[in-house]
């Protein structure tokens, strides 16, 4: 008889806690309080469909790489600036950048970097006639 009371109490506790959890869920609570669903600008974005050709996805990835490279480089430089043991090297680098004439001459062309396939995808992303 004592076991029946324990089993009945366990069943009642699990049932009441399940009901309590269901009644406190966010969807039920928002319905009971009559809160309209949140609309977020990202929810309205239409992402690329599945049938986009592979070469077009590679072109987009190449442009994303080139675009993200600038902020990542700046973040890396600022991270290095936060390490005091590297300040003498950073000072030498900044002096070299100030007196270097390569940007006026078009930079330093590296045949190895220029042969990367990513630049082919990058240039074919922007149609030029």
PDB file of C-alpha atoms in Angstrom:
ATOM      1  CA  UNK A   1       0.000   0.000   0.000  1.00  0.00           C
ATOM      2  CA  UNK A   2       2.842   2.345   0.806  1.00  0.00           C
ATOM      3  CA  UNK A   3       4.391   1.632  -2.619  1.00  0.00           C
ATOM      4  CA  UNK A   4       1.119   2.621  -4.338  1.00  0.00           C
ATOM      5  CA  UNK A   5       1.197   6.009  -2.635  1.00  0.00           C
ATOM      6  CA  UNK A   6       4.816   6.588  -3.690  1.00  0.00           C
ATOM      7  CA  UNK A   7       4.075   5.567  -7.294  1.00  0.00           C
ATOM      8  CA  UNK A   8       0.961   7.753  -7.371  1.00  0.00           C
ATOM      9  CA  UNK A   9       2.893  10.714  -6.000  1.00  0.00           C
ATOM     10  CA  UNK A  10       5.685  10.238  -8.608  1.00  0.00           C
ATOM     11  CA  UNK A  11       3.110  10.077 -11.391  1.00  0.00           C
ATOM     12  CA  UNK A  12       1.357  13.189 -10.132  1.00  0.00           C
ATOM     13  CA  UNK A  13       4.654  15.094  -9.753  1.00  0.00           C
ATOM     14  CA  UNK A  14       5.847  14.206 -13.254  1.00  0.00           C
ATOM     15  CA  UNK A  15       2.461  15.063 -14.766  1.00  0.00           C
ATOM     16  CA  UNK A  16       2.164  18.377 -12.958  1.00  0.00           C
ATOM     17  CA  UNK A  17       5.761  19.399 -13.739  1.00  0.00           C
ATOM     18  CA  UNK A  18       5.234  18.484 -17.402  1.00  0.00           C
ATOM     19  CA  UNK A  19       2.091  20.609 -17.484  1.00  0.00           C
ATOM     20  CA  UNK A  20       3.893  23.424 -15.732  1.00  0.00           C
ATOM     21  CA  UNK A  21       6.794  23.310 -18.203  1.00  0.00           C
ATOM     22  CA  UNK A  22       4.408  23.266 -21.146  1.00  0.00           C
ATOM     23  CA  UNK A  23       2.482  26.240 -19.780  1.00  0.00           C
ATOM     24  CA  UNK A  24       5.687  28.221 -19.230  1.00  0.00           C
ATOM     25  CA  UNK A  25       7.099  27.634 -22.692  1.00  0.00           C
ATOM     26  CA  UNK A  26       7.834  30.740 -24.750  1.00  0.00           C
ATOM     27  CA  UNK A  27       5.242  30.004 -27.423  1.00  0.00           C
ATOM     28  CA  UNK A  28       2.427  29.377 -24.983  1.00  0.00           C
ATOM     29  CA  UNK A  29       3.403  32.402 -22.914  1.00  0.00           C
ATOM     30  CA  UNK A  30       3.497  34.679 -25.943  1.00  0.00           C
ATOM     31  CA  UNK A  31       0.095  33.372 -27.055  1.00  0.00           C
ATOM     32  CA  UNK A  32      -1.421  33.884 -23.608  1.00  0.00           C
ATOM     33  CA  UNK A  33      -0.010  37.410 -23.350  1.00  0.00           C
ATOM     34  CA  UNK A  34      -1.012  38.117 -26.979  1.00  0.00           C
ATOM     35  CA  UNK A  35       2.495  39.239 -27.957  1.00  0.00           C
ATOM     36  CA  UNK A  36       2.974  39.409 -31.725  1.00  0.00           C
ATOM     37  CA  UNK A  37       5.799  37.254 -33.115  1.00  0.00           C
ATOM     38  CA  UNK A  38       9.113  39.048 -33.512  1.00  0.00           C
ATOM     39  CA  UNK A  39      10.163  39.857 -37.029  1.00  0.00           C
ATOM     40  CA  UNK A  40      13.862  40.164 -37.602  1.00  0.00           C
ATOM     41  CA  UNK A  41      15.452  41.618 -40.755  1.00  0.00           C
ATOM     42  CA  UNK A  42      17.525  38.448 -41.184  1.00  0.00           C
ATOM     43  CA  UNK A  43      14.348  36.384 -41.343  1.00  0.00           C
ATOM     44  CA  UNK A  44      13.444  38.122 -44.601  1.00  0.00           C
ATOM     45  CA  UNK A  45      16.756  37.417 -46.373  1.00  0.00           C
ATOM     46  CA  UNK A  46      16.500  35.053 -49.291  1.00  0.00           C
ATOM     47  CA  UNK A  47      19.685  33.019 -49.364  1.00  0.00           C
ATOM     48  CA  UNK A  48      21.157  31.523 -52.526  1.00  0.00           C
ATOM     49  CA  UNK A  49      19.054  28.727 -53.975  1.00  0.00           C
ATOM     50  CA  UNK A  50      20.456  25.235 -54.205  1.00  0.00           C
ATOM     51  CA  UNK A  51      20.635  25.294 -57.991  1.00  0.00           C
ATOM     52  CA  UNK A  52      23.322  28.036 -58.150  1.00  0.00           C
ATOM     53  CA  UNK A  53      26.213  26.681 -60.262  1.00  0.00           C
ATOM     54  CA  UNK A  54      29.386  25.579 -58.509  1.00  0.00           C
ATOM     55  CA  UNK A  55      31.626  28.073 -60.340  1.00  0.00           C
ATOM     56  CA  UNK A  56      29.370  30.946 -59.226  1.00  0.00           C
ATOM     57  CA  UNK A  57      29.655  29.796 -55.608  1.00  0.00           C
ATOM     58  CA  UNK A  58      33.453  29.714 -55.987  1.00  0.00           C
ATOM     59  CA  UNK A  59      33.381  33.241 -57.395  1.00  0.00           C
ATOM     60  CA  UNK A  60      31.339  34.433 -54.410  1.00  0.00           C
ATOM     61  CA  UNK A  61      33.711  32.702 -51.998  1.00  0.00           C
ATOM     62  CA  UNK A  62      36.712  34.369 -53.670  1.00  0.00           C
ATOM     63  CA  UNK A  63      35.152  37.821 -53.322  1.00  0.00           C
ATOM     64  CA  UNK A  64      34.198  37.100 -49.704  1.00  0.00           C
ATOM     65  CA  UNK A  65      37.794  36.050 -49.027  1.00  0.00           C
ATOM     66  CA  UNK A  66      39.182  39.257 -50.514  1.00  0.00           C
ATOM     67  CA  UNK A  67      36.660  41.422 -48.658  1.00  0.00           C
ATOM     68  CA  UNK A  68      37.283  39.713 -45.301  1.00  0.00           C
ATOM     69  CA  UNK A  69      41.062  39.831 -45.709  1.00  0.00           C
ATOM     70  CA  UNK A  70      41.266  43.578 -45.013  1.00  0.00           C
ATOM     71  CA  UNK A  71      39.404  43.631 -41.656  1.00  0.00           C
ATOM     72  CA  UNK A  72      41.176  40.448 -40.566  1.00  0.00           C
ATOM     73  CA  UNK A  73      44.552  42.010 -41.329  1.00  0.00           C
ATOM     74  CA  UNK A  74      43.659  45.145 -39.378  1.00  0.00           C
ATOM     75  CA  UNK A  75      42.422  43.058 -36.437  1.00  0.00           C
ATOM     76  CA  UNK A  76      45.637  41.022 -36.480  1.00  0.00           C
ATOM     77  CA  UNK A  77      47.739  44.193 -36.528  1.00  0.00           C
ATOM     78  CA  UNK A  78      45.802  45.634 -33.578  1.00  0.00           C
ATOM     79  CA  UNK A  79      46.200  42.352 -31.727  1.00  0.00           C
ATOM     80  CA  UNK A  80      49.959  42.539 -32.245  1.00  0.00           C
ATOM     81  CA  UNK A  81      49.900  46.141 -31.041  1.00  0.00           C
ATOM     82  CA  UNK A  82      48.404  44.963 -27.768  1.00  0.00           C
ATOM     83  CA  UNK A  83      51.479  42.843 -27.023  1.00  0.00           C
ATOM     84  CA  UNK A  84      54.218  45.142 -25.601  1.00  0.00           C
ATOM     85  CA  UNK A  85      57.150  42.804 -26.406  1.00  0.00           C
ATOM     86  CA  UNK A  86      56.331  43.237 -30.118  1.00  0.00           C
ATOM     87  CA  UNK A  87      56.267  47.048 -30.090  1.00  0.00           C
ATOM     88  CA  UNK A  88      59.867  47.448 -31.384  1.00  0.00           C
ATOM     89  CA  UNK A  89      59.076  45.213 -34.376  1.00  0.00           C
ATOM     90  CA  UNK A  90      55.842  47.077 -35.042  1.00  0.00           C
ATOM     91  CA  UNK A  91      57.702  50.402 -34.912  1.00  0.00           C
ATOM     92  CA  UNK A  92      60.237  49.153 -37.473  1.00  0.00           C
ATOM     93  CA  UNK A  93      57.358  47.932 -39.668  1.00  0.00           C
ATOM     94  CA  UNK A  94      55.540  51.282 -39.479  1.00  0.00           C
ATOM     95  CA  UNK A  95      58.738  53.170 -40.391  1.00  0.00           C
ATOM     96  CA  UNK A  96      59.290  50.822 -43.335  1.00  0.00           C
ATOM     97  CA  UNK A  97      55.679  51.377 -44.486  1.00  0.00           C
ATOM     98  CA  UNK A  98      56.122  55.164 -44.268  1.00  0.00           C
ATOM     99  CA  UNK A  99      59.252  55.228 -46.457  1.00  0.00           C
ATOM    100  CA  UNK A 100      58.432  52.348 -48.817  1.00  0.00           C
ATOM    101  CA  UNK A 101      57.798  53.463 -52.379  1.00  0.00           C
ATOM    102  CA  UNK A 102      56.206  50.239 -53.636  1.00  0.00           C
ATOM    103  CA  UNK A 103      52.563  51.432 -53.380  1.00  0.00           C
ATOM    104  CA  UNK A 104      53.285  54.276 -55.823  1.00  0.00           C
ATOM    105  CA  UNK A 105      54.795  51.790 -58.287  1.00  0.00           C
ATOM    106  CA  UNK A 106      51.908  49.323 -58.067  1.00  0.00           C
ATOM    107  CA  UNK A 107      53.179  47.188 -55.223  1.00  0.00           C
ATOM    108  CA  UNK A 108      55.327  44.100 -55.279  1.00  0.00           C
ATOM    109  CA  UNK A 109      54.115  41.532 -57.736  1.00  0.00           C
ATOM    110  CA  UNK A 110      54.680  37.953 -56.747  1.00  0.00           C
ATOM    111  CA  UNK A 111      54.275  35.423 -59.551  1.00  0.00           C
ATOM    112  CA  UNK A 112      53.419  32.754 -56.992  1.00  0.00           C
ATOM    113  CA  UNK A 113      50.553  34.767 -55.429  1.00  0.00           C
ATOM    114  CA  UNK A 114      49.362  35.974 -58.817  1.00  0.00           C
ATOM    115  CA  UNK A 115      49.071  32.368 -60.013  1.00  0.00           C
ATOM    116  CA  UNK A 116      46.550  31.461 -57.297  1.00  0.00           C
ATOM    117  CA  UNK A 117      43.303  30.243 -58.771  1.00  0.00           C
ATOM    118  CA  UNK A 118      41.275  32.398 -56.372  1.00  0.00           C
ATOM    119  CA  UNK A 119      42.105  35.492 -58.437  1.00  0.00           C
ATOM    120  CA  UNK A 120      40.580  33.891 -61.553  1.00  0.00           C
ATOM    121  CA  UNK A 121      37.342  33.379 -59.645  1.00  0.00           C
ATOM    122  CA  UNK A 122      37.599  36.889 -58.243  1.00  0.00           C
ATOM    123  CA  UNK A 123      37.942  38.517 -61.658  1.00  0.00           C
ATOM    124  CA  UNK A 124      35.206  36.396 -63.219  1.00  0.00           C
ATOM    125  CA  UNK A 125      32.792  37.491 -60.451  1.00  0.00           C
ATOM    126  CA  UNK A 126      32.857  41.036 -61.841  1.00  0.00           C
ATOM    127  CA  UNK A 127      31.892  40.893 -65.513  1.00  0.00           C
ATOM    128  CA  UNK A 128      33.886  43.408 -67.519  1.00  0.00           C
ATOM    129  CA  UNK A 129      33.590  43.792 -71.240  1.00  0.00           C
TER     130      UNK A 129
END
